[in-house]
C-alpha positions as CSV (number, residue, x, y, z in Angstrom):
1,M,50.0,-48.8,-87.1
2,E,48.2,-46.6,-89.9
3,E,44.7,-45.1,-88.9
4,L,41.8,-46.9,-90.1
5,R,39.6,-44.7,-92.0
6,F,36.3,-44.7,-94.0
7,D,36.9,-41.9,-96.6
8,G,34.5,-42.1,-99.3
9,R,32.4,-44.7,-97.7
10,T,28.8,-44.3,-96.8
11,A,27.4,-45.8,-93.6
12,I,23.8,-46.1,-92.2
13,V,23.6,-46.4,-88.5
14,T,20.1,-47.2,-87.0
15,G,19.0,-46.4,-83.6
16,A,21.7,-43.6,-83.6
17,G,19.7,-40.4,-82.3
18,G,19.6,-41.2,-78.6
19,N,22.1,-39.5,-76.1
20,P,23.7,-41.5,-74.6
21,S,23.5,-44.3,-77.1
22,L,25.5,-46.9,-78.8
23,G,24.1,-45.8,-82.3
24,R,25.3,-42.3,-81.7
25,A,28.8,-43.3,-80.5
26,H,29.0,-45.6,-83.7
27,A,27.9,-42.7,-85.9
28,L,30.3,-40.2,-84.4
29,L,33.2,-42.4,-84.8
30,L,32.6,-43.5,-88.4
31,A,32.1,-39.7,-89.3
32,A,35.4,-38.8,-87.5
33,R,37.1,-41.3,-89.7
34,G,35.9,-39.9,-92.8
35,A,32.6,-41.8,-93.5
36,N,29.4,-40.2,-94.8
37,V,26.8,-41.1,-92.2
38,V,23.1,-41.4,-92.4
39,V,22.0,-41.0,-88.8
40,N,18.5,-43.1,-88.4
41,D,16.3,-42.7,-85.3
42,I,12.4,-42.5,-85.2
43,G,12.9,-40.1,-82.3
44,S,10.4,-41.8,-79.7
45,D,8.5,-45.1,-79.2
46,P,5.5,-44.4,-77.0
47,E,4.6,-48.0,-76.6
48,T,8.3,-48.7,-75.0
49,P,8.1,-47.6,-71.3
50,G,10.7,-45.8,-69.1
51,Y,12.1,-43.4,-71.8
52,T,12.6,-39.8,-71.0
53,G,12.9,-37.1,-73.6
54,T,13.2,-37.8,-77.2
55,A,16.0,-39.2,-79.5
56,S,16.9,-36.9,-82.3
57,A,18.6,-38.1,-85.7
58,D,18.8,-34.5,-86.9
59,A,20.7,-33.4,-83.5
60,V,23.2,-36.0,-84.0
61,A,23.7,-35.4,-87.6
62,R,24.1,-31.8,-86.8
63,E,26.7,-32.6,-84.2
64,I,28.7,-34.6,-86.7
65,R,28.5,-31.7,-89.2
66,A,29.7,-29.2,-86.5
67,L,32.7,-31.4,-86.0
68,G,33.6,-31.3,-89.7
69,G,31.9,-34.4,-90.8
70,K,29.4,-35.5,-93.3
71,A,25.7,-36.5,-92.1
72,V,22.1,-36.4,-92.8
73,A,19.4,-37.5,-90.7
74,D,16.7,-40.1,-91.5
75,T,13.5,-40.9,-89.3
76,H,12.1,-43.8,-91.0
77,S,11.1,-46.8,-89.0
78,V,13.1,-50.0,-89.8
79,A,10.2,-52.1,-88.4
80,T,8.8,-52.1,-91.9
81,E,9.9,-53.2,-95.1
82,K,8.7,-49.9,-96.8
83,G,10.5,-47.7,-93.9
84,A,13.9,-49.9,-94.3
85,A,13.7,-49.3,-98.0
86,A,13.1,-45.4,-97.6
87,L,16.1,-45.4,-95.2
88,V,18.6,-46.9,-97.6
89,Q,17.2,-44.6,-100.4
90,T,18.1,-41.6,-98.2
91,A,21.6,-42.8,-98.3
92,I,21.6,-43.2,-102.1
93,E,20.2,-39.7,-102.5
94,A,22.3,-38.1,-100.1
95,F,25.7,-39.8,-100.9
96,G,25.3,-41.7,-104.1
97,G,25.8,-45.2,-102.6
98,L,25.8,-47.4,-99.6
99,D,28.9,-49.3,-98.3
100,I,28.2,-50.0,-94.4
101,L,25.0,-51.0,-92.7
102,V,25.0,-50.9,-88.8
103,N,21.8,-52.4,-87.4
104,N,21.7,-51.0,-83.9
105,A,18.0,-50.0,-83.5
106,G,16.0,-52.1,-80.9
107,I,13.8,-52.3,-78.0
108,S,14.3,-54.3,-74.8
109,I,11.3,-54.7,-72.2
110,P,12.2,-57.0,-69.4
111,A,9.3,-58.9,-67.8
112,P,8.6,-62.6,-66.8
113,F,7.7,-64.8,-69.9
114,D,4.1,-65.4,-68.8
115,V,3.6,-61.7,-67.9
116,L,4.8,-60.1,-71.3
117,T,2.1,-59.6,-73.6
118,P,1.9,-61.2,-77.0
119,R,2.1,-57.8,-78.5
120,D,5.2,-56.8,-76.6
121,F,6.7,-60.1,-77.5
122,Q,5.9,-59.6,-81.1
123,R,7.2,-56.1,-81.3
124,H,10.7,-57.3,-80.2
125,I,10.7,-59.7,-83.1
126,D,9.4,-57.0,-85.4
127,I,11.9,-54.3,-84.5
128,N,15.0,-56.2,-83.4
129,L,14.9,-59.1,-85.8
130,M,12.7,-58.1,-88.7
131,G,14.0,-54.5,-88.6
132,S,17.4,-56.0,-89.5
133,V,15.9,-58.3,-91.9
134,W,14.3,-55.3,-93.8
135,T,17.4,-53.0,-93.9
136,C,19.6,-55.9,-95.1
137,R,17.2,-56.8,-97.9
138,A,17.0,-53.0,-98.8
139,A,20.9,-52.7,-98.8
140,W,21.6,-56.0,-100.3
141,P,21.1,-55.2,-104.1
142,H,23.2,-52.1,-103.6
143,M,26.2,-53.8,-102.0
144,R,25.9,-56.9,-104.4
145,A,25.8,-54.6,-107.5
146,K,29.1,-52.9,-106.5
147,G,30.8,-56.2,-104.9
148,Y,31.4,-54.8,-101.6
149,G,29.5,-54.3,-98.3
150,R,29.9,-54.3,-94.7
151,I,26.9,-55.3,-92.4
152,V,27.3,-55.2,-88.4
153,N,24.4,-56.4,-86.5
154,T,23.8,-55.6,-82.9
155,T,23.1,-58.8,-80.9
156,S,23.4,-59.2,-77.1
157,T,24.6,-61.8,-74.6
158,A,21.0,-62.2,-73.7
159,L,20.9,-64.6,-76.6
160,A,22.6,-67.0,-74.2
161,G,19.4,-67.0,-71.9
162,F,18.5,-64.5,-69.2
163,A,15.6,-64.5,-66.9
164,W,12.8,-61.9,-67.9
165,M,14.4,-61.3,-71.4
166,S,12.9,-64.1,-73.3
167,A,11.6,-61.7,-76.0
168,Y,14.7,-59.7,-76.2
169,G,17.1,-62.8,-76.1
170,S,14.9,-64.7,-78.8
171,S,15.0,-61.5,-81.2
172,K,18.9,-61.4,-80.7
173,G,19.4,-65.1,-81.2
174,G,17.6,-64.9,-84.3
175,L,19.6,-62.0,-85.4
176,L,22.9,-63.9,-84.8
177,S,21.4,-66.7,-87.0
178,L,20.7,-64.3,-89.7
179,T,24.2,-62.8,-89.3
180,R,25.7,-66.2,-90.0
181,S,23.4,-67.1,-92.9
182,L,24.0,-63.7,-94.8
183,A,27.7,-64.2,-94.1
184,V,27.6,-67.4,-96.1
185,E,25.5,-65.9,-98.9
186,G,27.5,-62.6,-98.9
187,A,31.0,-64.2,-99.0
188,P,31.1,-64.7,-102.9
189,L,29.8,-61.2,-103.3
190,G,32.3,-59.2,-101.2
191,I,29.7,-58.6,-98.4
192,K,30.9,-59.3,-94.8
193,V,28.4,-59.6,-92.1
194,N,29.2,-59.7,-88.5
195,A,27.6,-59.3,-85.1
196,V,28.5,-57.3,-81.9
197,N,27.3,-58.0,-78.3
198,P,27.8,-54.6,-76.8
199,G,27.4,-53.5,-73.2
200,A,27.0,-49.7,-72.3
201,F,25.2,-47.1,-70.3
202,T,22.4,-46.1,-72.8
203,R,18.9,-44.5,-72.8
204,M,17.6,-48.2,-73.0
205,L,19.4,-49.3,-69.9
206,A,18.2,-46.1,-68.0
207,A,14.5,-46.8,-69.5
208,Q,14.8,-50.2,-67.9
209,Q,16.1,-49.9,-64.6
210,A,15.9,-47.7,-61.5
211,E,19.0,-45.7,-60.4
212,T,19.3,-48.1,-57.6
213,S,20.0,-51.0,-59.9
214,P,23.5,-52.4,-59.4
215,M,23.8,-52.8,-63.2
216,Y,22.7,-49.3,-63.7
217,K,25.2,-48.0,-61.4
218,H,28.0,-50.2,-62.9
219,A,27.3,-49.2,-66.6
220,K,27.0,-45.4,-65.7
221,E,30.5,-45.7,-64.0
222,N,32.3,-48.1,-66.3
223,L,30.7,-48.6,-69.6
224,P,30.5,-45.5,-71.7
225,P,29.0,-46.3,-75.2
226,E,32.2,-45.0,-76.8
227,L,34.1,-47.9,-75.6
228,A,31.9,-50.4,-77.7
229,S,32.3,-48.4,-81.0
230,P,35.8,-49.5,-82.0
231,V,34.7,-53.0,-82.5
232,V,31.8,-52.0,-84.6
233,A,34.2,-49.7,-86.6
234,F,36.7,-52.4,-87.1
235,L,33.9,-54.8,-88.5
236,A,32.7,-52.1,-90.8
237,H,36.3,-51.5,-92.3
238,E,37.3,-52.8,-95.6
239,S,40.3,-54.5,-94.0
240,C,38.0,-56.6,-91.6
241,P,39.5,-60.2,-91.9
242,V,36.3,-62.0,-90.8
243,T,32.5,-62.7,-91.8
244,G,29.9,-64.5,-89.7
245,E,31.5,-63.7,-86.3
246,C,30.0,-62.4,-83.0
247,I,32.1,-60.2,-81.0
248,D,31.7,-58.9,-77.3
249,S,32.3,-55.3,-76.8
250,V,31.9,-54.1,-73.3
251,G,33.9,-51.6,-71.5
252,G,37.0,-52.0,-73.5
253,E,36.8,-55.9,-73.1
254,V,36.8,-57.6,-76.6
255,R,36.3,-61.4,-77.1
256,R,34.9,-63.8,-79.6
257,V,31.7,-65.6,-78.9
258,Y,31.3,-68.7,-81.1
259,L,29.3,-71.9,-81.6
260,A,31.0,-75.3,-80.6
261,Q,30.3,-78.8,-80.3
262,T,31.7,-81.7,-78.2
263,A,33.0,-85.1,-79.7
264,G,29.9,-86.9,-78.3
265,F,29.2,-90.2,-79.4
266,A,27.7,-92.3,-82.3
267,D,25.6,-95.5,-82.1
268,R,23.6,-96.6,-85.0
269,N,21.4,-98.6,-82.6
270,L,20.5,-95.7,-80.4
271,T,18.0,-95.8,-77.8
272,V,16.7,-93.6,-75.0
273,E,18.5,-95.8,-72.5
274,T,21.7,-95.5,-74.4
275,V,21.5,-91.5,-74.5
276,A,20.8,-91.8,-70.5
277,R,23.8,-94.2,-70.1
278,R,26.3,-92.1,-72.1
279,W,25.1,-88.8,-71.4
280,D,28.4,-87.9,-69.7
281,E,30.1,-88.4,-73.2
282,V,27.7,-86.0,-74.8
283,M,28.7,-83.2,-72.4
284,A,32.5,-84.0,-72.2
285,G,34.8,-81.8,-73.7
286,T,32.8,-78.6,-73.0
287,A,35.1,-75.8,-72.8
288,D,35.4,-74.1,-69.3
289,S,34.8,-70.9,-70.9
290,I,31.3,-71.9,-72.1
291,V,28.5,-69.1,-71.8
292,G,26.0,-70.7,-69.6
293,L,22.4,-70.2,-68.8
294,G,21.7,-67.0,-66.6
295,T,24.9,-65.6,-66.7
296,F,23.5,-62.3,-65.5
297,D,20.3,-62.2,-63.6
298,P,18.0,-59.2,-64.5
299,T,15.7,-60.2,-61.7
300,Q,18.3,-58.7,-59.4
301,W,18.8,-55.4,-61.3
302,D,15.7,-53.5,-59.9
303,I,13.9,-53.4,-63.0
304,K,11.2,-50.8,-63.5
305,P,7.6,-52.1,-63.2
306,Y,6.3,-53.6,-66.5
307,R,3.7,-51.5,-68.4
308,P,2.2,-53.3,-71.3
309,A,1.7,-51.6,-74.6
310,K,-1.7,-51.1,-75.6
311,S,-3.5,-53.3,-77.8
């Protein structure tokens, strides 16, 4: 098969300054395939606990250029409308346009629902969900004007419901709904919007979990970020055949995640008792591969103690 390339295309990858990180892996792959890349990262977030060192958009951009690629760094925060607009402007000024947006920046602070502070819950929404809203809104007019665009949003299997991840899962579930809505609106404009549920050993995972955590050990040994990036790159390519999809990409395993409904029943004289009596019909026909609640249990991952952000 002919190599899928991105020559002449310009991509923004947010949250791409960490090492190891998914964003860095995405940026390196896109650049290696010919894309002009805007590497975005704020560097550090003092309100998110557990991180050591500082991410560097400039370091990753220099790494790409040293390998013969084209890249510039950007340090604007996607958590504000102004920051997202400035990020897109960086791409326009550096490379003359924008074709691809990979929304990867995010935070994840595991804690029980009734322990997580309102501020930390809101920060998940502001960064993980609204950050993608703001970048998509900033990129949309440029993509609409040229009749072409590819947007890849980073969701998570946590959207299916994990303990201690109510805020993170809520932000990612909202992002999947945004993905599907924009896919509908973007279809007649030549803009395709998809989502990826990645799994990898990253600075985020290391910030969350002690080295004794079974998930930490498994990810470090088996889930390099580079194995998640080919799916992102394919969804960002001009030949991508789908829009509005959500794809798992974990350690070389790739699968579709989709919404479905059973046949159920219909009764125009519906009563509470009818629902109770016919409940088996509502549930009948559910696929054996359904993603159920609590597929993973973060309470068993040796999560580092929760430290609330200062108000």
